[in-house]
Short mmCIF file of N, CA and C in Angstrom, two decimals:
data_model
loop_
_atom_site.label_atom_id
_atom_site.label_comp_id
_atom_site.label_asym_id
_atom_site.label_seq_id
_atom_site.Cartn_x
_atom_site.Cartn_y
_atom_site.Cartn_z
N UNK A 1 179.59 156.82 60.72
CA UNK A 1 179.68 157.42 62.04
C UNK A 1 178.79 158.65 62.11
N UNK A 2 178.31 158.88 63.30
CA UNK A 2 177.43 160.03 63.53
C UNK A 2 178.18 161.07 64.37
N UNK A 3 177.79 162.30 64.23
CA UNK A 3 178.36 163.37 65.04
C UNK A 3 177.69 163.39 66.40
N UNK A 4 178.45 163.68 67.45
CA UNK A 4 177.82 163.77 68.77
C UNK A 4 176.89 164.97 68.85
N UNK A 5 175.97 164.92 69.76
CA UNK A 5 175.00 165.98 69.94
C UNK A 5 175.12 166.53 71.36
N UNK A 6 174.73 167.78 71.57
CA UNK A 6 174.79 168.34 72.92
C UNK A 6 173.73 167.69 73.81
N UNK A 7 174.11 167.42 75.08
CA UNK A 7 173.15 166.81 76.00
C UNK A 7 172.68 167.80 77.07
N UNK A 8 173.18 169.06 77.02
CA UNK A 8 172.73 170.07 77.97
C UNK A 8 173.70 170.34 79.10
N UNK A 9 174.81 169.64 79.14
CA UNK A 9 175.85 169.87 80.15
C UNK A 9 177.04 170.49 79.42
N UNK A 10 177.35 171.77 79.73
CA UNK A 10 178.37 172.50 78.99
C UNK A 10 179.73 171.81 79.06
N UNK A 11 180.12 171.30 80.24
CA UNK A 11 181.41 170.62 80.38
C UNK A 11 181.46 169.36 79.52
N UNK A 12 180.40 168.54 79.57
CA UNK A 12 180.33 167.33 78.78
C UNK A 12 180.38 167.67 77.29
N UNK A 13 179.56 168.61 76.88
CA UNK A 13 179.48 168.98 75.46
C UNK A 13 180.83 169.46 74.92
N UNK A 14 181.59 170.19 75.75
CA UNK A 14 182.90 170.68 75.32
C UNK A 14 183.89 169.53 75.16
N UNK A 15 183.90 168.60 76.11
CA UNK A 15 184.84 167.47 76.07
C UNK A 15 184.52 166.53 74.91
N UNK A 16 183.25 166.23 74.70
CA UNK A 16 182.85 165.22 73.71
C UNK A 16 182.46 165.78 72.34
N UNK A 17 182.74 167.07 72.08
CA UNK A 17 182.31 167.64 70.80
C UNK A 17 183.00 167.00 69.60
N UNK A 18 184.19 166.43 69.79
CA UNK A 18 184.93 165.76 68.71
C UNK A 18 184.85 164.24 68.82
N UNK A 19 183.98 163.74 69.66
CA UNK A 19 183.88 162.30 69.90
C UNK A 19 183.18 161.58 68.75
N UNK A 20 183.32 160.27 68.75
CA UNK A 20 182.59 159.42 67.82
C UNK A 20 181.32 158.97 68.53
N UNK A 21 180.19 159.02 67.84
CA UNK A 21 178.91 158.59 68.41
C UNK A 21 178.48 157.30 67.73
N UNK A 22 178.20 156.28 68.53
CA UNK A 22 177.73 154.99 68.02
C UNK A 22 176.39 154.69 68.68
N UNK A 23 175.35 154.41 67.86
CA UNK A 23 174.04 154.02 68.38
C UNK A 23 173.96 152.50 68.37
N UNK A 24 173.55 151.92 69.50
CA UNK A 24 173.35 150.47 69.58
C UNK A 24 171.93 150.24 70.08
N UNK A 25 171.15 149.56 69.24
CA UNK A 25 169.75 149.28 69.56
C UNK A 25 169.57 147.77 69.46
N UNK A 26 169.14 147.15 70.55
CA UNK A 26 168.94 145.70 70.58
C UNK A 26 167.46 145.38 70.44
N UNK A 27 167.15 144.48 69.51
CA UNK A 27 165.79 144.00 69.30
C UNK A 27 165.77 142.48 69.42
N UNK A 28 164.66 141.96 69.88
CA UNK A 28 164.39 140.52 69.85
C UNK A 28 163.50 140.30 68.63
N UNK A 29 163.98 139.56 67.64
CA UNK A 29 163.27 139.38 66.38
C UNK A 29 162.64 138.00 66.26
N UNK A 30 161.49 137.96 65.62
CA UNK A 30 160.80 136.71 65.30
C UNK A 30 160.52 136.71 63.79
N UNK A 31 161.17 135.80 63.04
CA UNK A 31 160.92 135.74 61.60
C UNK A 31 159.70 134.89 61.27
N UNK A 32 158.99 135.30 60.23
CA UNK A 32 157.89 134.53 59.66
C UNK A 32 158.28 134.33 58.20
N UNK A 33 158.76 133.10 57.89
CA UNK A 33 159.42 132.88 56.60
C UNK A 33 158.72 131.84 55.73
N UNK A 34 158.80 132.05 54.44
CA UNK A 34 158.48 131.07 53.42
C UNK A 34 159.82 130.41 53.08
N UNK A 35 159.80 129.08 52.96
CA UNK A 35 161.03 128.32 52.75
C UNK A 35 160.83 127.41 51.54
N UNK A 36 161.65 127.54 50.51
CA UNK A 36 161.53 126.73 49.30
C UNK A 36 162.84 126.00 49.03
N UNK A 37 162.76 124.67 48.93
CA UNK A 37 163.95 123.88 48.61
C UNK A 37 164.11 123.78 47.09
N UNK A 38 165.36 123.80 46.65
CA UNK A 38 165.68 123.65 45.23
C UNK A 38 166.69 122.51 45.13
N UNK A 39 166.35 121.45 44.39
CA UNK A 39 167.20 120.26 44.24
C UNK A 39 167.56 119.62 45.57
N UNK A 40 166.76 119.81 46.56
CA UNK A 40 166.93 119.24 47.90
C UNK A 40 168.28 119.59 48.53
N UNK A 41 168.98 120.56 48.00
CA UNK A 41 170.26 121.01 48.55
C UNK A 41 170.21 122.51 48.88
N UNK A 42 169.69 123.30 47.96
CA UNK A 42 169.62 124.75 48.16
C UNK A 42 168.25 125.11 48.70
N UNK A 43 168.19 126.21 49.44
CA UNK A 43 166.89 126.70 49.88
C UNK A 43 166.87 128.21 49.76
N UNK A 44 165.70 128.71 49.39
CA UNK A 44 165.45 130.14 49.33
C UNK A 44 164.46 130.47 50.44
N UNK A 45 164.69 131.57 51.12
CA UNK A 45 163.82 131.97 52.22
C UNK A 45 163.44 133.42 52.05
N UNK A 46 162.23 133.76 52.47
CA UNK A 46 161.79 135.14 52.42
C UNK A 46 160.56 135.33 53.27
N UNK A 47 160.38 136.52 53.78
CA UNK A 47 159.20 136.82 54.58
C UNK A 47 159.38 138.05 55.43
N UNK A 48 158.59 138.12 56.49
CA UNK A 48 158.61 139.26 57.41
C UNK A 48 159.38 138.91 58.67
N UNK A 49 159.88 139.93 59.31
CA UNK A 49 160.51 139.75 60.61
C UNK A 49 160.01 140.87 61.52
N UNK A 50 159.49 140.48 62.67
CA UNK A 50 158.95 141.43 63.64
C UNK A 50 159.92 141.52 64.81
N UNK A 51 160.09 142.74 65.36
CA UNK A 51 161.04 142.91 66.44
C UNK A 51 160.48 143.71 67.60
N UNK A 52 160.93 143.37 68.80
CA UNK A 52 160.58 144.06 70.03
C UNK A 52 161.88 144.60 70.64
N UNK A 53 161.91 145.93 70.83
CA UNK A 53 163.14 146.57 71.31
C UNK A 53 163.45 146.19 72.75
N UNK A 54 164.72 145.97 73.01
CA UNK A 54 165.21 145.75 74.37
C UNK A 54 165.93 147.00 74.82
N UNK A 55 167.25 146.99 74.68
CA UNK A 55 168.07 148.11 75.11
C UNK A 55 168.37 149.05 73.94
N UNK A 56 168.64 150.30 74.26
CA UNK A 56 169.06 151.29 73.25
C UNK A 56 170.00 152.28 73.92
N UNK A 57 171.22 152.37 73.40
CA UNK A 57 172.22 153.25 73.99
C UNK A 57 172.92 154.06 72.91
N UNK A 58 173.36 155.27 73.30
CA UNK A 58 174.31 156.05 72.51
C UNK A 58 175.64 155.97 73.23
N UNK A 59 176.69 155.61 72.49
CA UNK A 59 178.04 155.54 73.04
C UNK A 59 178.85 156.70 72.48
N UNK A 60 179.36 157.54 73.36
CA UNK A 60 180.25 158.62 72.98
C UNK A 60 181.66 158.12 73.27
N UNK A 61 182.52 158.10 72.26
CA UNK A 61 183.87 157.55 72.42
C UNK A 61 184.88 158.54 71.88
N UNK A 62 185.91 158.79 72.71
CA UNK A 62 186.96 159.74 72.33
C UNK A 62 188.31 159.09 72.58
N UNK A 63 189.11 158.90 71.52
CA UNK A 63 190.46 158.33 71.65
C UNK A 63 191.45 159.40 72.06
N UNK A 64 192.42 159.00 72.83
CA UNK A 64 193.55 159.85 73.20
C UNK A 64 193.12 161.22 73.72
N UNK A 65 192.20 161.22 74.65
CA UNK A 65 191.76 162.47 75.27
C UNK A 65 192.28 162.53 76.69
N UNK A 66 192.92 163.61 77.05
CA UNK A 66 193.42 163.81 78.41
C UNK A 66 194.32 162.65 78.85
N UNK A 67 195.13 162.14 77.94
CA UNK A 67 196.08 161.09 78.27
C UNK A 67 195.52 159.69 78.21
N UNK A 68 194.34 159.49 77.70
CA UNK A 68 193.74 158.15 77.60
C UNK A 68 192.46 158.20 76.79
N UNK A 69 191.65 157.16 76.92
CA UNK A 69 190.38 157.11 76.21
C UNK A 69 189.25 157.56 77.13
N UNK A 70 188.26 158.20 76.54
CA UNK A 70 187.05 158.59 77.28
C UNK A 70 185.86 157.94 76.60
N UNK A 71 184.94 157.44 77.42
CA UNK A 71 183.73 156.82 76.88
C UNK A 71 182.56 157.15 77.80
N UNK A 72 181.39 157.34 77.20
CA UNK A 72 180.17 157.62 77.95
C UNK A 72 179.02 156.88 77.29
N UNK A 73 178.22 156.21 78.09
CA UNK A 73 177.07 155.45 77.58
C UNK A 73 175.80 156.12 78.08
N UNK A 74 174.87 156.42 77.15
CA UNK A 74 173.63 157.10 77.49
C UNK A 74 172.44 156.26 77.06
N UNK A 75 171.51 155.99 77.99
CA UNK A 75 170.30 155.23 77.70
C UNK A 75 169.35 156.11 76.88
N UNK A 76 168.96 155.62 75.68
CA UNK A 76 168.09 156.41 74.80
C UNK A 76 166.83 155.62 74.40
N UNK A 77 166.38 154.71 75.28
CA UNK A 77 165.18 153.92 74.96
C UNK A 77 163.97 154.81 74.71
N UNK A 78 163.91 155.97 75.38
CA UNK A 78 162.78 156.87 75.19
C UNK A 78 162.77 157.53 73.81
N UNK A 79 163.88 157.41 73.06
CA UNK A 79 163.97 158.00 71.72
C UNK A 79 163.75 156.99 70.60
N UNK A 80 163.58 155.70 70.96
CA UNK A 80 163.47 154.62 69.97
C UNK A 80 162.14 153.89 70.16
N UNK A 81 161.45 153.64 69.06
CA UNK A 81 160.17 152.93 69.11
C UNK A 81 160.36 151.49 69.58
N UNK A 82 159.34 150.96 70.24
CA UNK A 82 159.41 149.61 70.81
C UNK A 82 159.32 148.51 69.76
N UNK A 83 158.63 148.77 68.65
CA UNK A 83 158.40 147.73 67.63
C UNK A 83 159.14 148.04 66.34
N UNK A 84 159.57 147.00 65.66
CA UNK A 84 160.22 147.11 64.36
C UNK A 84 159.64 146.03 63.45
N UNK A 85 159.64 146.28 62.17
CA UNK A 85 159.13 145.31 61.20
C UNK A 85 159.89 145.52 59.89
N UNK A 86 160.20 144.41 59.22
CA UNK A 86 160.90 144.52 57.96
C UNK A 86 160.86 143.24 57.16
N UNK A 87 161.60 143.23 56.08
CA UNK A 87 161.66 142.08 55.17
C UNK A 87 162.94 141.30 55.42
N UNK A 88 162.83 139.98 55.32
CA UNK A 88 163.97 139.09 55.52
C UNK A 88 164.06 138.17 54.30
N UNK A 89 165.26 138.06 53.75
CA UNK A 89 165.47 137.17 52.59
C UNK A 89 166.81 136.46 52.77
N UNK A 90 166.88 135.24 52.27
CA UNK A 90 168.12 134.51 52.42
C UNK A 90 168.23 133.32 51.49
N UNK A 91 169.43 132.73 51.51
CA UNK A 91 169.72 131.54 50.72
C UNK A 91 170.58 130.62 51.59
N UNK A 92 170.34 129.31 51.44
CA UNK A 92 171.09 128.34 52.22
C UNK A 92 171.50 127.15 51.38
N UNK A 93 172.44 126.36 51.92
CA UNK A 93 172.93 125.18 51.23
C UNK A 93 173.03 124.04 52.24
N UNK A 94 172.43 122.86 51.90
CA UNK A 94 172.50 121.67 52.73
C UNK A 94 173.64 120.79 52.23
N UNK A 95 174.39 120.22 53.18
CA UNK A 95 175.54 119.39 52.81
C UNK A 95 175.13 118.01 52.28
N UNK A 96 173.99 117.51 52.69
CA UNK A 96 173.48 116.22 52.21
C UNK A 96 172.06 116.42 51.70
N UNK A 97 171.59 115.48 50.89
CA UNK A 97 170.23 115.58 50.37
C UNK A 97 169.19 115.11 51.37
N UNK A 98 169.63 114.55 52.49
CA UNK A 98 168.69 114.10 53.51
C UNK A 98 167.94 115.30 54.08
N UNK A 99 166.72 115.05 54.55
CA UNK A 99 165.93 116.14 55.10
C UNK A 99 166.62 116.77 56.30
N UNK A 100 167.14 115.94 57.19
CA UNK A 100 167.85 116.45 58.36
C UNK A 100 169.35 116.33 58.11
N UNK A 101 169.97 117.45 57.72
CA UNK A 101 171.41 117.47 57.50
C UNK A 101 171.94 118.86 57.81
N UNK A 102 173.25 118.95 57.94
CA UNK A 102 173.87 120.24 58.22
C UNK A 102 173.65 121.18 57.04
N UNK A 103 173.55 122.48 57.38
CA UNK A 103 173.36 123.49 56.35
C UNK A 103 174.02 124.79 56.78
N UNK A 104 174.36 125.61 55.80
CA UNK A 104 174.88 126.95 56.04
C UNK A 104 174.09 127.91 55.17
N UNK A 105 174.09 129.16 55.55
CA UNK A 105 173.37 130.13 54.75
C UNK A 105 173.60 131.55 55.22
N UNK A 106 172.97 132.44 54.51
CA UNK A 106 173.04 133.87 54.81
C UNK A 106 171.65 134.47 54.64
N UNK A 107 171.30 135.40 55.54
CA UNK A 107 170.02 136.11 55.48
C UNK A 107 170.29 137.59 55.65
N UNK A 108 169.44 138.41 55.00
CA UNK A 108 169.55 139.87 55.13
C UNK A 108 168.21 140.42 55.58
N UNK A 109 168.24 141.30 56.58
CA UNK A 109 167.04 141.96 57.10
C UNK A 109 167.07 143.42 56.70
N UNK A 110 165.95 143.90 56.13
CA UNK A 110 165.80 145.29 55.73
C UNK A 110 164.61 145.88 56.47
N UNK A 111 164.87 146.80 57.39
CA UNK A 111 163.81 147.41 58.18
C UNK A 111 162.95 148.35 57.35
N UNK A 112 161.63 148.25 57.53
CA UNK A 112 160.70 149.10 56.80
C UNK A 112 160.22 150.30 57.61
N UNK A 113 160.43 150.25 58.91
CA UNK A 113 159.88 151.26 59.81
C UNK A 113 160.99 152.17 60.33
N UNK A 114 160.73 153.47 60.37
CA UNK A 114 161.62 154.41 61.02
C UNK A 114 161.43 154.22 62.53
N UNK A 115 162.43 153.68 63.22
CA UNK A 115 162.29 153.36 64.64
C UNK A 115 162.62 154.55 65.55
N UNK A 116 163.04 155.66 64.97
CA UNK A 116 163.37 156.84 65.77
C UNK A 116 162.10 157.62 66.10
N UNK A 117 162.01 158.07 67.34
CA UNK A 117 160.91 158.95 67.75
C UNK A 117 161.26 160.42 67.50
N UNK A 118 162.52 160.67 67.13
CA UNK A 118 162.97 162.03 66.84
C UNK A 118 162.73 162.32 65.37
N UNK A 119 162.04 163.37 65.07
CA UNK A 119 161.67 163.68 63.69
C UNK A 119 162.83 163.96 62.77
N UNK A 120 163.92 164.51 63.29
CA UNK A 120 165.05 164.90 62.44
C UNK A 120 166.11 163.82 62.26
N UNK A 121 165.87 162.64 62.84
CA UNK A 121 166.87 161.56 62.77
C UNK A 121 166.20 160.24 62.40
N UNK A 122 166.02 159.97 61.09
CA UNK A 122 165.42 158.69 60.70
C UNK A 122 166.40 157.53 60.91
N UNK A 123 165.90 156.43 61.51
CA UNK A 123 166.72 155.23 61.73
C UNK A 123 165.93 154.03 61.25
N UNK A 124 166.50 153.29 60.30
CA UNK A 124 165.92 152.02 59.85
C UNK A 124 166.96 150.94 60.08
N UNK A 125 166.53 149.88 60.74
CA UNK A 125 167.45 148.79 61.07
C UNK A 125 167.73 147.90 59.87
N UNK A 126 168.92 147.34 59.83
CA UNK A 126 169.27 146.32 58.84
C UNK A 126 170.29 145.39 59.49
N UNK A 127 170.26 144.13 59.05
CA UNK A 127 171.16 143.13 59.63
C UNK A 127 171.54 142.12 58.57
N UNK A 128 172.73 141.56 58.72
CA UNK A 128 173.19 140.45 57.90
C UNK A 128 173.46 139.29 58.84
N UNK A 129 172.82 138.15 58.59
CA UNK A 129 172.97 136.97 59.42
C UNK A 129 173.69 135.88 58.61
N UNK A 130 174.67 135.27 59.23
CA UNK A 130 175.34 134.09 58.66
C UNK A 130 175.06 132.96 59.64
N UNK A 131 174.57 131.83 59.13
CA UNK A 131 174.18 130.76 60.05
C UNK A 131 174.69 129.41 59.61
N UNK A 132 174.70 128.49 60.59
CA UNK A 132 175.00 127.09 60.36
C UNK A 132 173.96 126.29 61.15
N UNK A 133 173.28 125.38 60.48
CA UNK A 133 172.30 124.51 61.13
C UNK A 133 172.94 123.15 61.36
N UNK A 134 172.85 122.67 62.60
CA UNK A 134 173.38 121.37 62.95
C UNK A 134 172.22 120.56 63.52
N UNK A 135 171.76 119.52 62.82
CA UNK A 135 170.63 118.74 63.33
C UNK A 135 171.03 117.93 64.56
N UNK A 136 170.14 117.89 65.51
CA UNK A 136 170.36 117.13 66.74
C UNK A 136 169.37 115.98 66.75
N UNK A 137 169.87 114.79 67.02
CA UNK A 137 169.00 113.61 67.01
C UNK A 137 168.62 113.16 65.62
N UNK A 138 169.45 113.46 64.64
CA UNK A 138 169.13 113.12 63.26
C UNK A 138 169.87 111.89 62.78
N UNK A 139 170.52 111.19 63.69
CA UNK A 139 171.26 109.98 63.29
C UNK A 139 170.32 108.89 62.84
N UNK A 140 170.88 107.87 62.22
CA UNK A 140 170.04 106.77 61.74
C UNK A 140 169.48 105.98 62.93
N UNK A 141 168.27 105.54 62.77
CA UNK A 141 167.62 104.75 63.83
C UNK A 141 168.13 103.32 63.77
N UNK A 142 168.35 102.77 64.97
CA UNK A 142 168.79 101.37 65.03
C UNK A 142 167.59 100.46 64.83
N UNK A 143 167.78 99.45 64.01
CA UNK A 143 166.70 98.50 63.77
C UNK A 143 166.61 97.54 64.95
N UNK A 144 165.39 97.31 65.37
CA UNK A 144 165.20 96.38 66.48
C UNK A 144 165.38 94.94 65.98
N UNK A 145 165.91 94.12 66.88
CA UNK A 145 166.09 92.68 66.55
C UNK A 145 164.72 92.03 66.51
N UNK A 146 164.52 91.10 65.58
CA UNK A 146 163.22 90.45 65.50
C UNK A 146 162.92 89.67 66.79
N UNK A 147 161.68 89.76 67.21
CA UNK A 147 161.25 89.07 68.43
C UNK A 147 160.86 87.63 68.09
N UNK A 148 161.20 86.71 68.97
CA UNK A 148 160.88 85.30 68.76
C UNK A 148 159.46 84.99 69.16
#
C-alpha cells in the first residue's frame, strides 16, 4: 500500500490523510514469444511484451470515515508513460499429445521500464497470468463417402 499525497485542497488533504492509496494502470499488451514444446505435452515460453497505456487512476479509500466509507478516484494519465516493455516467461501443459488440444499454463511479466513520469516515484509493472486454451474447430474431420 502507498501513502496518500496532498493534492492541493486543504479540506481533501485533511480528510484523506489516513486513507489507503491504490494505483491502477491499464495497459493493452502484445506479447512476442518464443514457444518450445517438450515431449509434446509441456511448453516453455519466453520473450518480450509491449504495452500501450489506456487508463491510469489513483484511488483514495477510507474505511469507516464519517459514518461510512469514503472513496475518491483521480485521473493520473499525465503522470504515467504511454509505453511499457518487459520480459514474459511461462510454462504450459497440454492435456493430449495432439497439436490442437486443451492446455493450461502460467506466465509472468516483469516490466523493464519505469512508467512513472514523476522522478521520485519509480513504477515498474508486473503481472501473473493463468490461462486455459480451448481449441475451437479442432474436432476430427469426417471422412467423405467414396463417390461412385
